mmCIF file of C-alpha atoms in Angstrom:
data_model
loop_
_atom_site.group_PDB
_atom_site.id
_atom_site.type_symbol
_atom_site.label_atom_id
_atom_site.label_comp_id
_atom_site.label_asym_id
_atom_site.label_seq_id
_atom_site.Cartn_x
_atom_site.Cartn_y
_atom_site.Cartn_z
ATOM 1 C CA UNK A 1 74.858 -8.572 -15.054
ATOM 2 C CA UNK A 2 72.293 -10.205 -13.711
ATOM 3 C CA UNK A 3 72.808 -12.183 -10.139
ATOM 4 C CA UNK A 4 70.366 -14.658 -9.065
ATOM 5 C CA UNK A 5 69.598 -15.013 -5.561
ATOM 6 C CA UNK A 6 71.459 -17.433 -3.839
ATOM 7 C CA UNK A 7 69.282 -18.079 -0.086
ATOM 8 C CA UNK A 8 67.542 -21.030 -0.163
ATOM 9 C CA UNK A 9 64.076 -21.457 0.470
ATOM 10 C CA UNK A 10 61.933 -23.511 2.879
ATOM 11 C CA UNK A 11 58.322 -24.854 2.275
ATOM 12 C CA UNK A 12 56.581 -25.410 5.814
ATOM 13 C CA UNK A 13 53.940 -27.405 6.901
ATOM 14 C CA UNK A 14 52.757 -26.946 10.607
ATOM 15 C CA UNK A 15 50.509 -25.844 13.649
ATOM 16 C CA UNK A 16 50.712 -21.950 15.312
ATOM 17 C CA UNK A 17 50.097 -21.613 18.766
ATOM 18 C CA UNK A 18 46.441 -21.545 18.720
ATOM 19 C CA UNK A 19 46.451 -24.734 17.356
ATOM 20 C CA UNK A 20 45.722 -24.298 13.235
ATOM 21 C CA UNK A 21 47.654 -25.600 10.698
ATOM 22 C CA UNK A 22 49.657 -23.301 8.405
ATOM 23 C CA UNK A 23 51.389 -23.559 5.736
ATOM 24 C CA UNK A 24 54.225 -21.200 4.068
ATOM 25 C CA UNK A 25 57.251 -20.589 2.343
ATOM 26 C CA UNK A 26 60.637 -18.229 4.510
ATOM 27 C CA UNK A 27 64.478 -17.452 3.339
ATOM 28 C CA UNK A 28 66.878 -19.444 5.429
ATOM 29 C CA UNK A 29 70.673 -20.180 4.695
ATOM 30 C CA UNK A 30 69.904 -23.806 6.415
ATOM 31 C CA UNK A 31 67.264 -25.770 8.170
ATOM 32 C CA UNK A 32 67.831 -25.109 11.535
ATOM 33 C CA UNK A 33 67.632 -21.655 11.204
ATOM 34 C CA UNK A 34 64.454 -22.438 9.557
ATOM 35 C CA UNK A 35 62.924 -24.475 12.009
ATOM 36 C CA UNK A 36 64.836 -20.946 14.640
ATOM 37 C CA UNK A 37 62.563 -18.584 12.491
ATOM 38 C CA UNK A 38 59.586 -20.407 12.912
ATOM 39 C CA UNK A 39 59.971 -21.470 16.844
ATOM 40 C CA UNK A 40 60.388 -17.121 16.535
ATOM 41 C CA UNK A 41 56.762 -17.162 14.809
ATOM 42 C CA UNK A 42 54.776 -19.611 17.192
ATOM 43 C CA UNK A 43 54.893 -22.355 14.536
ATOM 44 C CA UNK A 44 55.406 -25.747 15.786
ATOM 45 C CA UNK A 45 57.057 -27.018 11.997
ATOM 46 C CA UNK A 46 55.321 -30.760 11.116
ATOM 47 C CA UNK A 47 56.686 -30.999 7.464
ATOM 48 C CA UNK A 48 59.607 -28.596 6.152
ATOM 49 C CA UNK A 49 60.955 -29.297 2.807
ATOM 50 C CA UNK A 50 63.960 -27.651 1.321
ATOM 51 C CA UNK A 51 62.939 -25.549 -2.374
ATOM 52 C CA UNK A 52 66.536 -24.082 -2.554
ATOM 53 C CA UNK A 53 66.446 -20.144 -4.549
ATOM 54 C CA UNK A 54 64.708 -21.849 -7.635
ATOM 55 C CA UNK A 55 65.654 -23.510 -11.404
ATOM 56 C CA UNK A 56 65.072 -22.204 -14.741
ATOM 57 C CA UNK A 57 62.731 -19.917 -15.607
ATOM 58 C CA UNK A 58 61.525 -20.066 -10.969
ATOM 59 C CA UNK A 59 64.655 -18.367 -10.373
ATOM 60 C CA UNK A 60 64.533 -15.202 -8.667
ATOM 61 C CA UNK A 61 66.777 -12.540 -10.756
ATOM 62 C CA UNK A 62 67.689 -9.307 -10.233
ATOM 63 C CA UNK A 63 69.182 -6.749 -12.515
ATOM 64 C CA UNK A 64 71.246 -4.475 -10.415
ATOM 65 C CA UNK A 65 70.309 -0.934 -11.316
ATOM 66 C CA UNK A 66 67.360 -1.810 -13.067
ATOM 67 C CA UNK A 67 64.978 -3.464 -9.665
ATOM 68 C CA UNK A 68 62.254 -1.037 -8.168
ATOM 69 C CA UNK A 69 63.177 -0.211 -4.340
ATOM 70 C CA UNK A 70 60.230 0.617 -2.197
ATOM 71 C CA UNK A 71 58.324 3.878 -2.723
ATOM 72 C CA UNK A 72 57.410 5.812 0.828
ATOM 73 C CA UNK A 73 53.750 4.193 -0.087
ATOM 74 C CA UNK A 74 55.680 1.011 0.451
ATOM 75 C CA UNK A 75 57.289 1.714 3.879
ATOM 76 C CA UNK A 76 54.470 3.872 5.773
ATOM 77 C CA UNK A 77 52.358 0.448 5.163
ATOM 78 C CA UNK A 78 55.262 -2.007 6.411
ATOM 79 C CA UNK A 79 56.040 0.590 9.707
ATOM 80 C CA UNK A 80 51.864 1.054 9.759
ATOM 81 C CA UNK A 81 51.341 -3.005 10.436
ATOM 82 C CA UNK A 82 54.861 -3.247 12.735
ATOM 83 C CA UNK A 83 53.494 -0.322 14.927
ATOM 84 C CA UNK A 84 49.714 -2.099 14.988
ATOM 85 C CA UNK A 85 51.364 -5.302 15.654
ATOM 86 C CA UNK A 86 54.206 -4.362 18.571
ATOM 87 C CA UNK A 87 51.179 -1.878 20.362
ATOM 88 C CA UNK A 88 48.806 -5.197 20.145
ATOM 89 C CA UNK A 89 51.763 -7.178 21.722
ATOM 90 C CA UNK A 90 53.445 -9.101 19.641
ATOM 91 C CA UNK A 91 56.699 -10.064 19.493
ATOM 92 C CA UNK A 92 59.059 -7.642 17.254
ATOM 93 C CA UNK A 93 60.417 -10.752 15.426
ATOM 94 C CA UNK A 94 57.065 -12.106 14.638
ATOM 95 C CA UNK A 95 55.393 -9.201 13.510
ATOM 96 C CA UNK A 96 58.847 -9.051 10.920
ATOM 97 C CA UNK A 97 57.556 -12.327 9.798
ATOM 98 C CA UNK A 98 53.092 -11.931 9.531
ATOM 99 C CA UNK A 99 53.921 -8.655 7.312
ATOM 100 C CA UNK A 100 56.846 -9.922 5.280
ATOM 101 C CA UNK A 101 54.889 -12.095 3.255
ATOM 102 C CA UNK A 102 52.157 -9.358 2.516
ATOM 103 C CA UNK A 103 54.828 -7.084 1.448
ATOM 104 C CA UNK A 104 54.829 -7.164 -2.849
ATOM 105 C CA UNK A 105 57.701 -5.179 -3.620
ATOM 106 C CA UNK A 106 60.088 -8.137 -3.882
ATOM 107 C CA UNK A 107 63.447 -5.643 -3.038
ATOM 108 C CA UNK A 108 61.608 -4.808 0.206
ATOM 109 C CA UNK A 109 60.408 -7.951 0.455
ATOM 110 C CA UNK A 110 64.099 -9.963 0.316
ATOM 111 C CA UNK A 111 65.431 -7.069 2.935
ATOM 112 C CA UNK A 112 62.763 -7.620 5.508
ATOM 113 C CA UNK A 113 63.088 -11.245 5.584
ATOM 114 C CA UNK A 114 67.322 -10.327 6.503
ATOM 115 C CA UNK A 115 66.261 -8.048 8.909
ATOM 116 C CA UNK A 116 64.116 -10.443 10.979
ATOM 117 C CA UNK A 117 67.405 -12.936 10.444
ATOM 118 C CA UNK A 118 69.348 -10.340 12.227
ATOM 119 C CA UNK A 119 66.520 -9.943 15.098
ATOM 120 C CA UNK A 120 66.245 -13.371 15.309
ATOM 121 C CA UNK A 121 70.333 -13.314 16.161
ATOM 122 C CA UNK A 122 69.906 -11.284 19.087
ATOM 123 C CA UNK A 123 70.436 -7.467 16.448
ATOM 124 C CA UNK A 124 68.272 -4.631 17.680
ATOM 125 C CA UNK A 125 65.758 -3.730 15.436
ATOM 126 C CA UNK A 126 67.657 0.050 14.561
ATOM 127 C CA UNK A 127 70.838 -1.963 14.641
ATOM 128 C CA UNK A 128 69.393 -4.175 11.659
ATOM 129 C CA UNK A 129 67.744 -1.140 9.864
ATOM 130 C CA UNK A 130 70.646 0.781 9.577
ATOM 131 C CA UNK A 131 72.536 -2.090 7.935
ATOM 132 C CA UNK A 132 70.406 -0.962 4.351
ATOM 133 C CA UNK A 133 70.827 2.116 3.578
ATOM 134 C CA UNK A 134 69.468 2.086 0.090
ATOM 135 C CA UNK A 135 66.578 1.068 1.056
ATOM 136 C CA UNK A 136 65.416 2.300 5.173
ATOM 137 C CA UNK A 137 65.390 5.989 4.994
ATOM 138 C CA UNK A 138 67.861 6.947 7.906
ATOM 139 C CA UNK A 139 64.941 9.148 9.889
ATOM 140 C CA UNK A 140 63.853 5.912 10.449
ATOM 141 C CA UNK A 141 66.568 4.199 11.922
ATOM 142 C CA UNK A 142 67.064 6.850 14.432
ATOM 143 C CA UNK A 143 63.543 6.668 15.601
ATOM 144 C CA UNK A 144 62.849 2.885 16.047
ATOM 145 C CA UNK A 145 66.295 3.676 18.440
ATOM 146 C CA UNK A 146 65.095 6.352 20.171
ATOM 147 C CA UNK A 147 61.616 4.055 20.786
ATOM 148 C CA UNK A 148 63.704 1.301 21.792
ATOM 149 C CA UNK A 149 66.049 3.360 24.251
ATOM 150 C CA UNK A 150 62.419 5.199 25.552
ATOM 151 C CA UNK A 151 60.507 2.111 25.768
ATOM 152 C CA UNK A 152 58.003 3.502 23.362
ATOM 153 C CA UNK A 153 58.506 1.920 19.631
ATOM 154 C CA UNK A 154 54.832 1.404 18.722
ATOM 155 C CA UNK A 155 54.731 4.848 19.005
ATOM 156 C CA UNK A 156 58.179 5.405 17.127
ATOM 157 C CA UNK A 157 56.374 3.559 13.887
ATOM 158 C CA UNK A 158 53.236 5.223 14.593
ATOM 159 C CA UNK A 159 55.318 8.259 14.106
ATOM 160 C CA UNK A 160 57.274 6.885 11.071
ATOM 161 C CA UNK A 161 54.134 5.582 9.084
ATOM 162 C CA UNK A 162 53.182 8.837 9.948
ATOM 163 C CA UNK A 163 55.927 11.051 8.367
ATOM 164 C CA UNK A 164 56.067 8.808 5.490
ATOM 165 C CA UNK A 165 52.293 9.124 4.986
ATOM 166 C CA UNK A 166 52.524 12.846 4.724
ATOM 167 C CA UNK A 167 55.441 13.112 2.809
ATOM 168 C CA UNK A 168 53.053 10.618 -0.074
ATOM 169 C CA UNK A 169 50.279 13.505 -0.020
ATOM 170 C CA UNK A 170 52.592 15.638 -0.397
ATOM 171 C CA UNK A 171 54.417 14.113 -3.388
ATOM 172 C CA UNK A 172 51.120 13.233 -4.724
ATOM 173 C CA UNK A 173 50.097 16.958 -5.322
ATOM 174 C CA UNK A 174 53.234 17.984 -6.471
ATOM 175 C CA UNK A 175 52.693 14.644 -8.960
ATOM 176 C CA UNK A 176 48.967 16.042 -9.444
ATOM 177 C CA UNK A 177 50.100 19.588 -10.016
ATOM 178 C CA UNK A 178 52.662 19.244 -13.026
ATOM 179 C CA UNK A 179 51.003 15.613 -14.768
ATOM 180 C CA UNK A 180 48.740 17.829 -16.824
ATOM 181 C CA UNK A 181 51.780 20.437 -18.405
ATOM 182 C CA UNK A 182 53.893 17.351 -19.197
ATOM 183 C CA UNK A 183 51.804 15.561 -20.252
ATOM 184 C CA UNK A 184 50.478 19.051 -22.940
ATOM 185 C CA UNK A 185 53.800 19.148 -23.305
ATOM 186 C CA UNK A 186 54.965 15.254 -25.039
ATOM 187 C CA UNK A 187 51.587 15.347 -26.633
ATOM 188 C CA UNK A 188 53.384 19.071 -28.702
ATOM 189 C CA UNK A 189 56.314 17.707 -29.278
ATOM 190 C CA UNK A 190 55.184 13.944 -30.636
ATOM 191 C CA UNK A 191 52.530 16.129 -33.322
ATOM 192 C CA UNK A 192 55.120 18.555 -34.349
ATOM 193 C CA UNK A 193 57.979 15.432 -34.716
ATOM 194 C CA UNK A 194 54.939 13.582 -36.400
ATOM 195 C CA UNK A 195 54.365 17.289 -38.390
ATOM 196 C CA UNK A 196 57.738 17.639 -39.513
ATOM 197 C CA UNK A 197 58.152 13.644 -39.652
ATOM 198 C CA UNK A 198 55.394 12.565 -42.018
ATOM 199 C CA UNK A 199 53.769 16.365 -43.789
ATOM 200 C CA UNK A 200 56.348 18.670 -44.249
ATOM 201 C CA UNK A 201 57.904 16.377 -47.242
ATOM 202 C CA UNK A 202 54.738 16.077 -49.061
ATOM 203 C CA UNK A 203 54.567 19.379 -49.380
ATOM 204 C CA UNK A 204 58.283 20.180 -49.983
ATOM 205 C CA UNK A 205 57.400 17.720 -53.011
ATOM 206 C CA UNK A 206 53.973 19.423 -54.489
ATOM 207 C CA UNK A 207 56.255 23.176 -53.626
ATOM 208 C CA UNK A 208 59.023 21.740 -55.555
ATOM 209 C CA UNK A 209 56.979 21.062 -58.540
ATOM 210 C CA UNK A 210 55.945 24.409 -58.619
ATOM 211 C CA UNK A 211 59.267 25.496 -59.170
ATOM 212 C CA UNK A 212 59.046 28.962 -56.852
ATOM 213 C CA UNK A 213 61.338 30.186 -53.795
ATOM 214 C CA UNK A 214 60.138 29.300 -50.233
ATOM 215 C CA UNK A 215 59.798 31.338 -47.159
ATOM 216 C CA UNK A 216 61.572 31.458 -44.653
ATOM 217 C CA UNK A 217 59.230 30.040 -42.049
ATOM 218 C CA UNK A 218 58.127 27.278 -44.514
ATOM 219 C CA UNK A 219 61.688 26.829 -45.643
ATOM 220 C CA UNK A 220 63.260 26.072 -41.766
ATOM 221 C CA UNK A 221 60.445 23.536 -41.517
ATOM 222 C CA UNK A 222 61.605 22.047 -45.292
ATOM 223 C CA UNK A 223 65.208 21.924 -42.762
ATOM 224 C CA UNK A 224 63.840 20.524 -40.070
ATOM 225 C CA UNK A 225 62.416 17.776 -41.769
ATOM 226 C CA UNK A 226 65.465 17.251 -42.964
ATOM 227 C CA UNK A 227 66.872 17.035 -39.747
ATOM 228 C CA UNK A 228 64.762 15.315 -38.015
ATOM 229 C CA UNK A 229 66.429 11.298 -38.868
ATOM 230 C CA UNK A 230 69.227 13.292 -37.657
ATOM 231 C CA UNK A 231 68.440 14.357 -34.629
ATOM 232 C CA UNK A 232 65.558 12.089 -33.267
ATOM 233 C CA UNK A 233 68.055 9.293 -32.943
ATOM 234 C CA UNK A 234 70.514 11.732 -31.107
ATOM 235 C CA UNK A 235 67.862 13.258 -29.295
ATOM 236 C CA UNK A 236 66.125 10.008 -28.090
ATOM 237 C CA UNK A 237 69.984 8.059 -26.997
ATOM 238 C CA UNK A 238 71.127 11.239 -25.220
ATOM 239 C CA UNK A 239 67.602 11.389 -23.539
ATOM 240 C CA UNK A 240 68.413 7.805 -22.680
ATOM 241 C CA UNK A 241 72.052 8.131 -21.382
ATOM 242 C CA UNK A 242 70.857 11.418 -19.077
ATOM 243 C CA UNK A 243 68.233 9.097 -17.261
ATOM 244 C CA UNK A 244 70.498 6.610 -16.566
ATOM 245 C CA UNK A 245 72.988 9.129 -15.563
ATOM 246 C CA UNK A 246 70.860 11.173 -13.984
ATOM 247 C CA UNK A 247 69.088 8.293 -11.824
ATOM 248 C CA UNK A 248 72.992 6.996 -10.512
ATOM 249 C CA UNK A 249 74.262 10.572 -9.726
ATOM 250 C CA UNK A 250 71.149 12.707 -9.012
ATOM 251 C CA UNK A 251 71.478 12.326 -5.313
ATOM 252 C CA UNK A 252 75.394 12.950 -5.353
ATOM 253 C CA UNK A 253 77.174 15.990 -3.310
ATOM 254 C CA UNK A 254 78.738 17.043 -6.491
ATOM 255 C CA UNK A 255 75.556 17.215 -8.439
ATOM 256 C CA UNK A 256 73.452 18.336 -5.604
ATOM 257 C CA UNK A 257 75.291 21.565 -5.130
ATOM 258 C CA UNK A 258 74.982 22.428 -8.779
ATOM 259 C CA UNK A 259 70.851 21.829 -9.051
ATOM 260 C CA UNK A 260 68.998 22.182 -5.454
ATOM 261 C CA UNK A 261 69.926 26.015 -5.477
ATOM 262 C CA UNK A 262 68.932 26.388 -9.218
ATOM 263 C CA UNK A 263 65.834 24.866 -8.472
ATOM 264 C CA UNK A 264 64.928 27.417 -5.938
ATOM 265 C CA UNK A 265 65.459 30.580 -8.699
ATOM 266 C CA UNK A 266 63.610 29.038 -11.382
ATOM 267 C CA UNK A 267 61.044 31.280 -12.196
ATOM 268 C CA UNK A 268 56.870 30.042 -10.257
ATOM 269 C CA UNK A 269 58.904 26.414 -9.783
ATOM 270 C CA UNK A 270 61.316 28.067 -6.869
ATOM 271 C CA UNK A 271 58.836 29.075 -4.006
ATOM 272 C CA UNK A 272 56.609 25.382 -4.662
ATOM 273 C CA UNK A 273 60.014 24.040 -4.658
ATOM 274 C CA UNK A 274 61.247 26.352 -1.674
ATOM 275 C CA UNK A 275 57.429 24.931 0.473
ATOM 276 C CA UNK A 276 58.120 21.608 -0.495
ATOM 277 C CA UNK A 277 62.165 21.543 1.424
ATOM 278 C CA UNK A 278 60.357 23.116 3.748
ATOM 279 C CA UNK A 279 57.954 20.860 4.594
ATOM 280 C CA UNK A 280 60.232 17.618 5.217
ATOM 281 C CA UNK A 281 62.480 19.760 7.608
ATOM 282 C CA UNK A 282 59.494 21.346 9.629
ATOM 283 C CA UNK A 283 57.664 17.497 9.889
ATOM 284 C CA UNK A 284 60.972 15.573 10.008
ATOM 285 C CA UNK A 285 61.937 17.880 12.685
ATOM 286 C CA UNK A 286 59.229 17.701 14.469
ATOM 287 C CA UNK A 287 58.982 14.178 14.502
ATOM 288 C CA UNK A 288 61.966 13.865 15.312
ATOM 289 C CA UNK A 289 61.868 15.545 18.352
ATOM 290 C CA UNK A 290 58.711 14.115 19.081
ATOM 291 C CA UNK A 291 59.855 11.077 19.505
ATOM 292 C CA UNK A 292 63.285 12.463 21.632
ATOM 293 C CA UNK A 293 66.025 11.937 19.363
ATOM 294 C CA UNK A 294 68.359 14.741 20.722
ATOM 295 C CA UNK A 295 68.670 18.163 18.916
ATOM 296 C CA UNK A 296 71.788 18.038 17.782
ATOM 297 C CA UNK A 297 71.303 14.431 15.916
ATOM 298 C CA UNK A 298 67.722 15.663 15.028
ATOM 299 C CA UNK A 299 69.638 18.689 13.151
ATOM 300 C CA UNK A 300 72.417 16.253 11.367
ATOM 301 C CA UNK A 301 69.531 13.504 10.047
ATOM 302 C CA UNK A 302 66.402 16.080 9.456
ATOM 303 C CA UNK A 303 68.880 18.449 6.790
ATOM 304 C CA UNK A 304 69.691 14.558 3.948
ATOM 305 C CA UNK A 305 65.970 13.971 4.200
ATOM 306 C CA UNK A 306 65.165 18.143 3.434
ATOM 307 C CA UNK A 307 65.486 16.456 -0.419
ATOM 308 C CA UNK A 308 67.645 20.130 -1.142
ATOM 309 C CA UNK A 309 71.441 20.654 -0.316
ATOM 310 C CA UNK A 310 70.880 24.772 0.648
ATOM 311 C CA UNK A 311 68.746 23.089 3.490
ATOM 312 C CA UNK A 312 71.541 20.450 4.156
ATOM 313 C CA UNK A 313 74.323 23.045 3.950
ATOM 314 C CA UNK A 314 72.578 25.908 6.038
ATOM 315 C CA UNK A 315 71.684 23.562 8.724
ATOM 316 C CA UNK A 316 75.706 22.422 9.130
ATOM 317 C CA UNK A 317 75.899 26.343 10.422
ATOM 318 C CA UNK A 318 72.756 25.692 12.836
ATOM 319 C CA UNK A 319 74.383 22.841 13.781
ATOM 320 C CA UNK A 320 77.113 24.518 14.929
ATOM 321 C CA UNK A 321 75.955 26.617 15.927
ATOM 322 C CA UNK A 322 73.159 25.409 18.616
ATOM 323 C CA UNK A 323 76.672 23.378 19.581
ATOM 324 C CA UNK A 324 77.812 26.131 20.809
ATOM 325 C CA UNK A 325 74.975 27.197 23.018
ATOM 326 C CA UNK A 326 73.258 29.345 20.523
ATOM 327 C CA UNK A 327 69.427 28.947 20.332
ATOM 328 C CA UNK A 328 68.154 26.702 18.079
ATOM 329 C CA UNK A 329 66.053 30.258 16.486
ATOM 330 C CA UNK A 330 69.043 32.452 16.606
ATOM 331 C CA UNK A 331 71.220 29.612 14.647
ATOM 332 C CA UNK A 332 68.371 29.491 12.013
ATOM 333 C CA UNK A 333 68.079 32.893 11.802
ATOM 334 C CA UNK A 334 71.453 33.372 10.496
ATOM 335 C CA UNK A 335 70.919 31.533 7.226
ATOM 336 C CA UNK A 336 68.310 33.087 4.627
ATOM 337 C CA UNK A 337 66.933 29.937 3.767
ATOM 338 C CA UNK A 338 64.432 30.116 6.461
ATOM 339 C CA UNK A 339 61.480 32.076 6.425
ATOM 340 C CA UNK A 340 60.776 34.813 9.153
ATOM 341 C CA UNK A 341 57.596 32.682 10.552
ATOM 342 C CA UNK A 342 59.845 29.377 11.010
ATOM 343 C CA UNK A 343 62.204 31.345 12.876
ATOM 344 C CA UNK A 344 59.728 33.199 15.168
ATOM 345 C CA UNK A 345 57.099 29.507 15.824
ATOM 346 C CA UNK A 346 60.868 27.744 16.803
ATOM 347 C CA UNK A 347 61.725 30.924 18.977
ATOM 348 C CA UNK A 348 58.707 30.582 20.760
ATOM 349 C CA UNK A 349 58.658 26.494 20.313
ATOM 350 C CA UNK A 350 61.990 27.369 22.516
ATOM 351 C CA UNK A 351 60.174 29.494 24.920
ATOM 352 C CA UNK A 352 57.572 27.141 26.019
ATOM 353 C CA UNK A 353 58.952 24.178 25.999
ATOM 354 C CA UNK A 354 56.946 23.165 23.041
ATOM 355 C CA UNK A 355 58.812 22.688 19.450
ATOM 356 C CA UNK A 356 58.167 19.820 18.102
ATOM 357 C CA UNK A 357 54.429 20.857 18.616
ATOM 358 C CA UNK A 358 55.582 24.628 16.762
ATOM 359 C CA UNK A 359 57.544 22.841 13.855
ATOM 360 C CA UNK A 360 53.509 20.129 13.339
ATOM 361 C CA UNK A 361 52.048 23.515 13.317
ATOM 362 C CA UNK A 362 54.978 25.028 11.052
ATOM 363 C CA UNK A 363 54.485 21.745 9.027
ATOM 364 C CA UNK A 364 51.114 21.933 8.164
ATOM 365 C CA UNK A 365 51.001 25.133 7.777
ATOM 366 C CA UNK A 366 53.222 24.828 4.114
ATOM 367 C CA UNK A 367 51.597 21.785 3.212
ATOM 368 C CA UNK A 368 48.794 23.993 2.377
ATOM 369 C CA UNK A 369 50.327 25.933 0.935
ATOM 370 C CA UNK A 370 51.896 23.655 -0.960
ATOM 371 C CA UNK A 371 48.406 22.407 -1.692
ATOM 372 C CA UNK A 372 47.512 26.129 -2.382
ATOM 373 C CA UNK A 373 50.575 26.682 -5.170
ATOM 374 C CA UNK A 374 50.171 23.623 -6.534
ATOM 375 C CA UNK A 375 46.700 24.231 -7.430
ATOM 376 C CA UNK A 376 47.173 27.951 -8.515
ATOM 377 C CA UNK A 377 49.558 26.341 -10.125
ATOM 378 C CA UNK A 378 47.951 24.360 -12.583
ATOM 379 C CA UNK A 379 44.909 26.494 -12.914
ATOM 380 C CA UNK A 380 47.714 29.211 -14.576
ATOM 381 C CA UNK A 381 49.477 26.298 -16.913
ATOM 382 C CA UNK A 382 46.333 25.486 -18.140
ATOM 383 C CA UNK A 383 45.646 28.209 -20.350
ATOM 384 C CA UNK A 384 49.085 28.343 -21.673
ATOM 385 C CA UNK A 385 50.039 25.079 -22.258
ATOM 386 C CA UNK A 386 46.678 25.659 -24.550
ATOM 387 C CA UNK A 387 48.190 28.546 -26.171
ATOM 388 C CA UNK A 388 51.598 27.379 -26.454
ATOM 389 C CA UNK A 389 50.118 24.197 -28.668
ATOM 390 C CA UNK A 390 47.755 26.442 -30.429
ATOM 391 C CA UNK A 391 51.021 29.013 -31.670
ATOM 392 C CA UNK A 392 53.628 26.074 -32.585
ATOM 393 C CA UNK A 393 50.868 24.177 -34.782
ATOM 394 C CA UNK A 394 49.006 27.563 -35.730
ATOM 395 C CA UNK A 395 52.707 28.507 -37.267
ATOM 396 C CA UNK A 396 53.486 24.800 -38.764
ATOM 397 C CA UNK A 397 50.624 25.518 -40.948
ATOM 398 C CA UNK A 398 50.520 29.130 -41.460
ATOM 399 C CA UNK A 399 54.129 28.166 -42.833
ATOM 400 C CA UNK A 400 53.348 25.063 -45.178
ATOM 401 C CA UNK A 401 50.827 27.504 -46.183
ATOM 402 C CA UNK A 402 51.753 30.589 -47.023
ATOM 403 C CA UNK A 403 54.284 29.265 -51.233
ATOM 404 C CA UNK A 404 50.566 28.628 -52.245
ATOM 405 C CA UNK A 405 49.101 32.290 -50.591
ATOM 406 C CA UNK A 406 52.041 33.789 -52.267
ATOM 407 C CA UNK A 407 50.888 32.087 -55.772
ATOM 408 C CA UNK A 408 47.078 32.889 -55.277
ATOM 409 C CA UNK A 409 48.197 36.557 -55.149
ATOM 410 C CA UNK A 410 50.986 36.037 -57.923
ATOM 411 C CA UNK A 411 48.546 34.517 -60.016
ATOM 412 C CA UNK A 412 45.908 37.355 -59.114
ATOM 413 C CA UNK A 413 48.313 39.829 -59.761
ATOM 414 C CA UNK A 414 48.337 38.699 -63.552
#
């Protein structure tokens, strides 16, 4: 069911601290709150007019479940801008107000506006961020909290931006590796469906006029052609239903407990999925430790951000072991998911007092491994997909012409 945003909008004209005329629109529940927001931005309002939530076609409509959430690229840009302004001495409230007007994603723009309102009322930035778990990742909340506690909020925001940008780059590499085989597979399936729906019936009519029995491969195509009007709608409905269910259930623990271990055991892609999960774990762990977040708290957070339930569950036992006083490397060595190299790097970091640096180097190593494996995977899948398409279409063409060959042979033998 569609819902309409109820927060009124206020159009304002005024003068900023430098004497420059400014105008714009902001969200506020009352005129007094709108004035307070403008004062927080350093703007003296000359004119303030309520626009409301909009009427008719101007209403902001959001459909639950279909509104696009912010991407990591959006979050990286947001935190990078905040870090730059906070580092330059701009107050966090004014920085939020400035970046809000530059955000393209409606959901993130609305969230930043609500965060600014909470900060204006005296709530800490980290506490305000924490109230929006569906938009703001937990790693951002805890890094900002560490920056607030240690007095280096600008640096913690830079770390968040670096982390999101690295994750965006990692996802880009994986998408680039998978785009070609997925596109080829879709083209092959569409081509086969088109032949079964439009071409095979023409040949079937011609074969029925000849009155001879069909070879097994040809009969298989004819049977598939008859089934297509029933199969295609069922497949489409099932695919849509699965996509909706998957979008809602993919992050639930019951689903991840089954699916994530399978991801690590899938031929060819299993190693790539493991490298990706380890890259996320090591980079996020390094970022958390470098920002001053305690080890136990970092372990509980990075498990959820690794993207794989196997690592998450393994880190629960690691965290329990560390809580008992054991070294991190020794605790990680008991879990099969962590390679020996990672355990050794963590051990060296513990001895030298530079775990975050060792983890960062390990993350860079795994990042390069992911890039290399992605390139190799693309190079391997390209010829395989071409052979697959050729064999599939070749089989269909031969099957369609087999009755003709048999007729020609019978004519020649007469």
